[in-house]
XYZ file of C-alpha atoms in Angstrom:
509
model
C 88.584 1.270 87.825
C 86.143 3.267 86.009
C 87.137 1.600 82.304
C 86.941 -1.956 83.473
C 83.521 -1.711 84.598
C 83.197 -0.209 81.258
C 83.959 -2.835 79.323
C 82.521 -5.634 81.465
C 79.301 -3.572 80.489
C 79.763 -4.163 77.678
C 80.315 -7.454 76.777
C 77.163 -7.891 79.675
C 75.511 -5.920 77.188
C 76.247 -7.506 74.230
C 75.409 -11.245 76.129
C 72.081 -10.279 76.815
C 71.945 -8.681 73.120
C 73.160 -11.867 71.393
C 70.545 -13.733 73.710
C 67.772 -11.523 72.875
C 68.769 -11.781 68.904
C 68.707 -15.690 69.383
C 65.377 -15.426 71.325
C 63.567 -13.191 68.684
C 65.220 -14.904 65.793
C 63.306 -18.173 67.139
C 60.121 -16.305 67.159
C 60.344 -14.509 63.950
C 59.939 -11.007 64.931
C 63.451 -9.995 64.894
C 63.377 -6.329 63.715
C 66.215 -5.872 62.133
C 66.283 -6.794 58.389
C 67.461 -10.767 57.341
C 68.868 -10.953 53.555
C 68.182 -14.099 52.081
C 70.747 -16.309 49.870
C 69.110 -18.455 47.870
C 72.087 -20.767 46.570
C 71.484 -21.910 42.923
C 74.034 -23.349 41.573
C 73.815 -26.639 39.283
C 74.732 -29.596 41.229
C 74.641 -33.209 40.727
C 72.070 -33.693 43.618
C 68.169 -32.613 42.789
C 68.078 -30.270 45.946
C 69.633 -26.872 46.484
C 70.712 -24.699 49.576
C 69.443 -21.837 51.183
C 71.202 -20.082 53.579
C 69.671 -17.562 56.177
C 71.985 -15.400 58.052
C 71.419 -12.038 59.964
C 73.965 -9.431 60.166
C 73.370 -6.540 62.713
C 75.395 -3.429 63.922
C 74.811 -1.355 67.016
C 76.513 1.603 69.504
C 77.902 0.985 72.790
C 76.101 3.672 75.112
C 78.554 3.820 77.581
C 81.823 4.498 75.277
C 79.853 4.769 71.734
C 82.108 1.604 70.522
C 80.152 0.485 67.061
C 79.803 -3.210 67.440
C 78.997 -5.422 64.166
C 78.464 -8.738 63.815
C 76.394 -11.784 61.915
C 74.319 -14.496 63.344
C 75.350 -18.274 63.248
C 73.368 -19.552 59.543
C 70.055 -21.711 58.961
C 71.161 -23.725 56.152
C 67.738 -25.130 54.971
C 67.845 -27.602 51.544
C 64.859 -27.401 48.783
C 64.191 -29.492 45.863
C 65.225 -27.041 42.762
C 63.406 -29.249 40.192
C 59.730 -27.638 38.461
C 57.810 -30.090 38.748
C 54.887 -29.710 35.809
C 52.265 -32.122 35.446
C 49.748 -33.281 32.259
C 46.563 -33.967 34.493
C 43.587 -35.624 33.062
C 40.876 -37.848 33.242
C 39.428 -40.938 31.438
C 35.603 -40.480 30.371
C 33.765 -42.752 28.026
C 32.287 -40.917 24.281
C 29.879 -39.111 25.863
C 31.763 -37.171 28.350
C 30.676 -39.020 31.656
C 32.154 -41.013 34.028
C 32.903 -44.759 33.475
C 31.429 -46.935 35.934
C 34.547 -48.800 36.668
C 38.105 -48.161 36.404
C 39.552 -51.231 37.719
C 42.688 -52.713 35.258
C 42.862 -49.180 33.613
C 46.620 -48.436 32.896
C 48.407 -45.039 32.157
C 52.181 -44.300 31.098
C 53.758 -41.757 29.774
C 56.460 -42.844 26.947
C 59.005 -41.541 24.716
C 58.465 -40.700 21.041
C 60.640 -43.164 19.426
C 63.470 -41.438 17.595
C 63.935 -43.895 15.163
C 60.204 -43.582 13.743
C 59.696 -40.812 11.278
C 56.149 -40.371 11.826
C 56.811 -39.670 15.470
C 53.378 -41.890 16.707
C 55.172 -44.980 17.936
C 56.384 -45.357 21.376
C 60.028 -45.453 22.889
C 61.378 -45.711 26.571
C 58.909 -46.018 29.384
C 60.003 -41.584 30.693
C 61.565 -41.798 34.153
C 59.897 -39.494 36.361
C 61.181 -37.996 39.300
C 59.800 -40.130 42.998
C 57.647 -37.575 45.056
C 55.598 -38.402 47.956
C 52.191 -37.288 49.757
C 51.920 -36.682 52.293
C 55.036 -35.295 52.469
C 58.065 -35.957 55.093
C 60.466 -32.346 55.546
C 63.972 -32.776 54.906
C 64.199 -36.411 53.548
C 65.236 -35.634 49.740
C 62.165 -36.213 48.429
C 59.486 -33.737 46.984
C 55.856 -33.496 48.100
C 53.548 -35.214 45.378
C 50.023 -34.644 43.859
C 46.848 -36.687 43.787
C 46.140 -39.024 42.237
C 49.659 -40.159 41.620
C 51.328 -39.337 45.138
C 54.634 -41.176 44.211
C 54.552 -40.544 40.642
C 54.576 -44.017 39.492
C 55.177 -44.711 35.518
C 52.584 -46.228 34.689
C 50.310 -45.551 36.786
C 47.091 -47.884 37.776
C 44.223 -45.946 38.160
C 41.977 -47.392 41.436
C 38.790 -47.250 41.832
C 38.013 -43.941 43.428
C 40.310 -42.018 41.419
C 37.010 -41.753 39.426
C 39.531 -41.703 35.970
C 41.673 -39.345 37.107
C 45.845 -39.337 36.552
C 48.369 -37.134 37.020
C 52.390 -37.287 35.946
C 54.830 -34.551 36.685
C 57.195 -33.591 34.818
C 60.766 -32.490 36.086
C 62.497 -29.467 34.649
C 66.020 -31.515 35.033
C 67.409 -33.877 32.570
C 65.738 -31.325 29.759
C 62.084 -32.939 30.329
C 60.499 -29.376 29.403
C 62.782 -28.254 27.011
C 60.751 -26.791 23.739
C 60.417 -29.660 21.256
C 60.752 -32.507 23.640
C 57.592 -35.108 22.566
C 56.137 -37.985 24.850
C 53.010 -40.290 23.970
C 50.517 -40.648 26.289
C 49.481 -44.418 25.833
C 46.046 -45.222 28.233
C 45.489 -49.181 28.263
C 41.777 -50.302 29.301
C 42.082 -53.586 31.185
C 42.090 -57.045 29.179
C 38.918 -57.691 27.670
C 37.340 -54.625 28.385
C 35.031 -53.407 25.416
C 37.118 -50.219 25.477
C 40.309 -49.225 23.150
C 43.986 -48.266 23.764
C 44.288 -44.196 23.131
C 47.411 -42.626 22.137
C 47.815 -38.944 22.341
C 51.495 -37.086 21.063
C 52.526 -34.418 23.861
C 54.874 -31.641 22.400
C 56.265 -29.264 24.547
C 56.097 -25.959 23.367
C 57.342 -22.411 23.980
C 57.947 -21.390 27.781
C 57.751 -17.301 28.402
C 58.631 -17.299 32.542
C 56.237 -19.848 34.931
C 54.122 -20.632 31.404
C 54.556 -23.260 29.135
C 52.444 -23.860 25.904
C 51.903 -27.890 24.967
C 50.609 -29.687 22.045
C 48.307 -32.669 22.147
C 47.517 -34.587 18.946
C 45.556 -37.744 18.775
C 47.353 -40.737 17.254
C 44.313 -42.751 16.707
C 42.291 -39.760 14.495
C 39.396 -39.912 17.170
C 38.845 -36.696 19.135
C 41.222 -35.787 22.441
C 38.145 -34.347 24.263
C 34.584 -35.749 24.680
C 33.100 -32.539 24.511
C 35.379 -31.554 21.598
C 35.819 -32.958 18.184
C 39.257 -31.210 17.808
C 42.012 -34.069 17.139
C 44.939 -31.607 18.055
C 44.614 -28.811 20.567
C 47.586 -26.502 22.060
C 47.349 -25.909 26.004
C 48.985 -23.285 28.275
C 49.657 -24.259 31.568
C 50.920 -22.018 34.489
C 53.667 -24.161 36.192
C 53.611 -22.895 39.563
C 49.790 -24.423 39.492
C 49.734 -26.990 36.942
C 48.136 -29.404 38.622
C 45.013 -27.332 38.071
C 45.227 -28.142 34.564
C 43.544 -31.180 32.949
C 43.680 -32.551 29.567
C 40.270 -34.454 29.223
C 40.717 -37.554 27.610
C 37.642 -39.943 25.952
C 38.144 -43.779 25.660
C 36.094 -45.177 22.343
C 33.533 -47.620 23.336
C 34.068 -50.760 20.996
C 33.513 -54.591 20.949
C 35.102 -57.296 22.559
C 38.712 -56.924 21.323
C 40.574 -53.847 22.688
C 42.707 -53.331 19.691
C 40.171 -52.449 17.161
C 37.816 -49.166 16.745
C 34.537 -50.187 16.897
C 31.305 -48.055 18.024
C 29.466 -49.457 14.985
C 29.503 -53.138 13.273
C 29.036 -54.119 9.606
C 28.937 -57.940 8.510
C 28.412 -58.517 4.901
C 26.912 -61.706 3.716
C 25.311 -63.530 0.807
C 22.989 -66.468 0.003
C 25.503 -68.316 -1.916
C 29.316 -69.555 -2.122
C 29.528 -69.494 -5.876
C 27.631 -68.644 -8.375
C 27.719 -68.220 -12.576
C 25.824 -65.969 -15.064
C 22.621 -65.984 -14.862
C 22.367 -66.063 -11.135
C 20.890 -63.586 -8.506
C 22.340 -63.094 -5.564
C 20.783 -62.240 -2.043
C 23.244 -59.914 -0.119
C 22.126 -59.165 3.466
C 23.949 -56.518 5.611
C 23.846 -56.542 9.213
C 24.448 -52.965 10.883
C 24.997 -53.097 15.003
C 24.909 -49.585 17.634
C 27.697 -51.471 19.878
C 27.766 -47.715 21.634
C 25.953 -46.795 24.411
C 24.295 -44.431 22.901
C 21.330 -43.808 19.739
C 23.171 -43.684 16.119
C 21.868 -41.684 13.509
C 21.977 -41.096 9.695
C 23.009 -44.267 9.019
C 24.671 -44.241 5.614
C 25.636 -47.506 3.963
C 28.175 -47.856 1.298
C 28.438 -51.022 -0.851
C 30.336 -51.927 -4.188
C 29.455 -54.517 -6.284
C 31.947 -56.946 -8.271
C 32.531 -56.278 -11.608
C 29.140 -57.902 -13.878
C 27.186 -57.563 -11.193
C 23.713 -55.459 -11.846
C 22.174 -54.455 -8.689
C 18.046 -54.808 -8.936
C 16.514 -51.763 -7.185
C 13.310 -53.199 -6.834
C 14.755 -55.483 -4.382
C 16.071 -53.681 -1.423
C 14.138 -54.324 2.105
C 15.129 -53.344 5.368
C 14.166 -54.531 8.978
C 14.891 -53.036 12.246
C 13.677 -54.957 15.678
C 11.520 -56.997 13.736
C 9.512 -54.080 11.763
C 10.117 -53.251 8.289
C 11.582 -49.903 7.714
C 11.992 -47.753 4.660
C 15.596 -47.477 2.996
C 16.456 -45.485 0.198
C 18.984 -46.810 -2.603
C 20.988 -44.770 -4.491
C 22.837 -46.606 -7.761
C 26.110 -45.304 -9.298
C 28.150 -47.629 -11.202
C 29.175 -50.300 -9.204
C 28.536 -48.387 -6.562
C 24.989 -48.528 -4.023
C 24.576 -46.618 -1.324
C 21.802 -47.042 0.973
C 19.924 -44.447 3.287
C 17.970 -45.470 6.557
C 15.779 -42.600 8.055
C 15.225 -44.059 11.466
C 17.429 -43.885 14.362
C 19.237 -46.839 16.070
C 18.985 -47.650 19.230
C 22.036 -48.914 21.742
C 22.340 -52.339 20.801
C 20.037 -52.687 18.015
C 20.573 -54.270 14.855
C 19.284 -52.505 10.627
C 19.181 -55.741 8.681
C 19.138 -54.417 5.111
C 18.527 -56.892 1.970
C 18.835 -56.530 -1.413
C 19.549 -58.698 -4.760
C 22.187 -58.179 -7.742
C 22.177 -60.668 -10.975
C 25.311 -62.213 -12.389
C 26.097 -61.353 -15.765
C 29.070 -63.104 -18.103
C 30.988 -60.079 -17.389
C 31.734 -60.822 -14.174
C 33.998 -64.132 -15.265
C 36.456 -60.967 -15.575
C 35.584 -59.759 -12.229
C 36.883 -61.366 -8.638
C 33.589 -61.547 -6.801
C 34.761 -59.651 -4.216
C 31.951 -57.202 -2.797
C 32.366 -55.107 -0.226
C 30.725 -52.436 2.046
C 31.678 -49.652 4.754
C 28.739 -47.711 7.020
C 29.133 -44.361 8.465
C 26.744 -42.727 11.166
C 26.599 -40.199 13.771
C 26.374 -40.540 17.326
C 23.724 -38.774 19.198
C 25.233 -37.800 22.782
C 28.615 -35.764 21.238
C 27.422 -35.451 17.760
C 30.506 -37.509 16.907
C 30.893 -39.612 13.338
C 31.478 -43.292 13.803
C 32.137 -46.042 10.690
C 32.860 -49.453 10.612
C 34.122 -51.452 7.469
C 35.026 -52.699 4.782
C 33.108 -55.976 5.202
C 34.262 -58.251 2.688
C 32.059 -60.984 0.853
C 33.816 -63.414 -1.436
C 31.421 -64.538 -4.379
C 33.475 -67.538 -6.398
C 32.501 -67.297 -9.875
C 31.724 -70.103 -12.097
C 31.556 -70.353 -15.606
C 28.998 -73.434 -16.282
C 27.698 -73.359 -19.517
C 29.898 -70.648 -20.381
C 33.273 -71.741 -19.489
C 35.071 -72.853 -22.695
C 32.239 -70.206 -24.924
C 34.086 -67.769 -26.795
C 32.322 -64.854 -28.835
C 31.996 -64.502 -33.201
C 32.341 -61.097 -34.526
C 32.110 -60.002 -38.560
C 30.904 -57.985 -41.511
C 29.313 -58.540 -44.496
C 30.788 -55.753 -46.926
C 30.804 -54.278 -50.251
C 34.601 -55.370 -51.896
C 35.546 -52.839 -54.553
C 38.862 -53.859 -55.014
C 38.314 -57.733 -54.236
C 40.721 -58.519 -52.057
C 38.552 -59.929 -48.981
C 39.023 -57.074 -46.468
C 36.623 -54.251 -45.875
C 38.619 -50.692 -46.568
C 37.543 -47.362 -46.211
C 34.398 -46.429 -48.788
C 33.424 -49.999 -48.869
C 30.274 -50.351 -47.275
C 28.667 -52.808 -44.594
C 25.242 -54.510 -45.571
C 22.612 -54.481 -43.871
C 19.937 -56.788 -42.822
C 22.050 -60.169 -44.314
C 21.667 -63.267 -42.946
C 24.146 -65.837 -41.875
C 23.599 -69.362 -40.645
C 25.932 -70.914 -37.590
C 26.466 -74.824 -37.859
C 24.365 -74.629 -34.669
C 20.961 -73.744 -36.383
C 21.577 -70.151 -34.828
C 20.367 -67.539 -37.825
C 22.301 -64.061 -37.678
C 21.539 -61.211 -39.068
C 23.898 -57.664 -39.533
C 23.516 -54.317 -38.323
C 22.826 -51.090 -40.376
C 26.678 -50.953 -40.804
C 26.717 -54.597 -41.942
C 28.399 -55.591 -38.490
C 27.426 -58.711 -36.232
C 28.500 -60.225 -33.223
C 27.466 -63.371 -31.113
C 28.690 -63.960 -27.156
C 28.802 -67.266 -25.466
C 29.689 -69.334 -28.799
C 30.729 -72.925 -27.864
C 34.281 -73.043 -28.727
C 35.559 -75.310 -31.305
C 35.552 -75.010 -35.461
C 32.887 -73.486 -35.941
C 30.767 -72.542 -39.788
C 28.906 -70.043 -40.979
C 26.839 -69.582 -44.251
C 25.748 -66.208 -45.959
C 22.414 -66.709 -47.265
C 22.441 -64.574 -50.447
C 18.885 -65.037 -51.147
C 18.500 -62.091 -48.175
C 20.770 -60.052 -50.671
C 18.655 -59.091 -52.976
C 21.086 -57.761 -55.891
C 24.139 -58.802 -54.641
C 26.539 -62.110 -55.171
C 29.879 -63.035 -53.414
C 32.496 -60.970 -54.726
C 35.625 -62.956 -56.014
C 38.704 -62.781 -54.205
C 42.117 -62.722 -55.810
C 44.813 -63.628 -53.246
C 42.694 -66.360 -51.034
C 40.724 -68.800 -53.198
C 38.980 -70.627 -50.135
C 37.257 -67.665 -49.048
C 35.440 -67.652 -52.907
C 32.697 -69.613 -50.797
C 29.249 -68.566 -49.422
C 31.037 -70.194 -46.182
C 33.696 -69.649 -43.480
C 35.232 -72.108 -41.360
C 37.096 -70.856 -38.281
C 38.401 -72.260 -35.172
C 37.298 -70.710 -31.394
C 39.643 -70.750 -28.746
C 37.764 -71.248 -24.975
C 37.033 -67.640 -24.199
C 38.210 -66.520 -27.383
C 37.464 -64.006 -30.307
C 37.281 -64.871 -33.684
C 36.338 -63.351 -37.071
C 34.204 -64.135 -39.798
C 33.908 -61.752 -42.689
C 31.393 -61.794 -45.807
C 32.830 -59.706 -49.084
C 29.534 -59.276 -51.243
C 29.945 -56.866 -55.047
C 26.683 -56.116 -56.856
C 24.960 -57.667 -59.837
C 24.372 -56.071 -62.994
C 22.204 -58.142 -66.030
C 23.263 -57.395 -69.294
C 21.084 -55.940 -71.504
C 20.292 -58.028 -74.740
C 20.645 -56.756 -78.128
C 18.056 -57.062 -81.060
């Protein structure tokens, strides 16, 4: 009778151990140790097992039986995704808050595969859904702020005060090394700021860190507070959120698709004009940033046959002259104003160029860039080229052509100057016009702006003392004082002069 009792004892015992296991195991101070299985395997679903189970062994006092056994198992599931996010936040040039976000638009794209240059955007990137705050055992993964549901794009409200956030799933291959996404920020419509695009590469991962690249698309700084167009982050992915890539949106003008913190319009006092002319250029230079511009550095090339007129050159700034310095290089004039400008102010700078025949060659087209710097980030800003369009008229000198020649020594007669026959100087010719020529040291002579047509032209001999025409054996029209030749409108022609000297011969008695 004694060995029933023994083992009803025992199973009493092991009840009231079982219950005690269960009661402990529900408070969390079970003493015995608990492995943990943390199931990893790839499957199709975003979430992974875990399995807690506790295994315990133990000696029967009465009959030292050894009893083993293992708990019923907690099967708890986890999202197995890393979740890594590129936080940031919108400022305006100078590093400061913008005083409304409303209509401000972020997404995170795609490079596009089939562009070489890797700037342009592809697919809108599907993120993975997460929520905040967040509900236990529904599927889906507890979000950050500002983007609690991890929308893409996201619209950034009001008292977000510029801040976004995306995060980035380690599934599908969304951190592998190499993998590049564009980071495309879209002010709202007619907002005087521009669209930014900044290149995300994903770089090497050692463990929980991953290095990233960020290169601006649009050449202006990434950072406010840093002029650096590329910079390489490292970001610790079991606390990425912590990690920010500051982002600056370019103040501009009216239209969001151009870069614009300074204006340039180029203008002139005139249409058309022909040689002979002046022309008033005026340049208008506008701060459309928020903050003082300085070194203001205005570059400006003239059309071909124009000659800019130094003495000419005024500037004005808020209705008070100011100084500016003009540099001249060619075509080339660059002009220097010492004194700052103000947010919203406008340098008018004037100055005056004459129109020469040589510019009938030229287009008329003038134009001129500015370059500055601003004051709050010490950041460069230009604007241009603004384009003025002169049309160019000939007048007078429309269907003129130029007369070149030579009035030579001819040894051998033959009505062309070769090498050892000399040029005359000082001899005189006489166009049909009344115009009165006379040759170089070499015996050379030229006249521009000759009326086309036939035109003649006489050698006066009496201002060669000495000499007489010399005879010409293959052309017997040119054994005249005179040429006749024919001028084509904007033409070149030739008229030559082939002089021998005189000898008197010496009587004999």
């Amino acid at each position: 009778m004694s060995q029933p009792r023994k083992r009803h004892s025992s199973r009493l015992l092991l009840s009231c151990f079982n219950l005690l296991a269960a009661t402990l195991l529900a408070r969390g101070t079970f003493p015995i140790s608990v492995p943990v299985l943390a199931q990893s395997a790839r499957a199709t679903s975003n979430r992974a097992a875990i399995v807690n189970q506790a295994s315990y062994s133990y000696t029967s006092s009465g009959d030292s039986t050894q009893i083993t056994g293992t708990s019923t198992q907690v099967l708890t599931t986890v999202n197995r995704s890393i979740l890594v996010d590129p936080l940031g936040r919108i400022t305006d040039c100078a590093g400061s808050t913008l005083a409304d976000y409303r209509g401000f638009r972020v997404a995170l794209y795609e490079a596009n595969s089939s562009d070489p240059t890797g700037s342009e955007i592809g697919r809108l990137l599907r993120l993975t859904q997460t929520e905040l705050p967040n509900i236990p055992n529904n599927g889906i993964p507890e979000g950050i702020t500002p983007n609690r549901e991890n929308s893409n794009p996201f619209f950034i409200a009001g008292g977000d005060e510029g801040t976004y956030s995306f995060l980035l799933s380690s599934d599908g291959g969304q951190l592998d090394p190499g993998r590049s996404y564009i980071l495309l920020i879209n002010p709202p419509e007619g907002s005087i700021y521009s669209q930014r695009r900044v290149k995300i590469t994903i770089g090497a991962r050692n463990g929980r860190t991953l290095q990233y690249t960020a290169t601006s698309l649009d050449g202006k700084p990434i950072s406010a507070t840093d002029r650096r167009t590329s910079m390489v982050q490292t970001i610790n992915i079991e606390d990425a959120e912590k990690v920010g890539l500051n982002l600056a949106v370019l103040g501009l003008n009216t239209s969001v698709c151009q870069s614009q913190e300074i204006q340039i319009i180029k203008t002139g006092d005139r249409a058309a004009a022909e040689p002979g002319d002046t022309v008033i250029y005026r340049l208008l230079i506008k701060n459309l940033a928020n903050s003082t511009e300085n070194n203001i550095v205005v570059t400006d090339r003239l059309p071909l046959g124009f000659n800019f007129l130094p003495d000419s050159v005024r500037g004005e700034l808020q209705g008070q002259r100011i100084p500016i310095t003009a540099e001249h290089n060619g075509s080339t004039v660059t002009f220097r104003a010492a004194v700052p400008l103000p947010p919203k102010a406008v340098l008018n700078i004037a100055y005056a160029a004459q129109v020469t025949p040589d510019a009938l060659r030229g287009n008329g087209r003038n134009s001129a860039i500015v370059n500055a710097r601003r004051n709050d980030n010490n950041q460069d800003v230009k604007d241009g080229p603004a384009v003025h369009q002169l049309r160019l008229r000939g007048g007078i000198l429309t269907d003129c052509g130029t007369l070149i020649g030579r009035v030579f020594v001819d040894k051998n007669f033959d009505g062309e100057q070769q090498p050892g026959e000399p040029g005359v100087p000082n001899a005189v010719i006489f166009m049909d016009d009344g115009n009165r020529i006379t040759t170089d040291a070499n015996g050379l002579f030229s006249v521009a702006n000759v009326i086309s047509g036939h035109r003649t032209g006489v050698l006066d001999l009496s201002s060669l003392p000495g000499y007489t025409l010399a005879p010409n054996l293959y052309f017997s029209e040119r054994n005249s004082q005179s040429r006749l030749v024919h001028l084509a409108p904007g033409g070149l022609v030739r008229m030559n002069f082939a002089v021998t000297p005189t000898f008197q011969e010496q009587s004999s008695r």
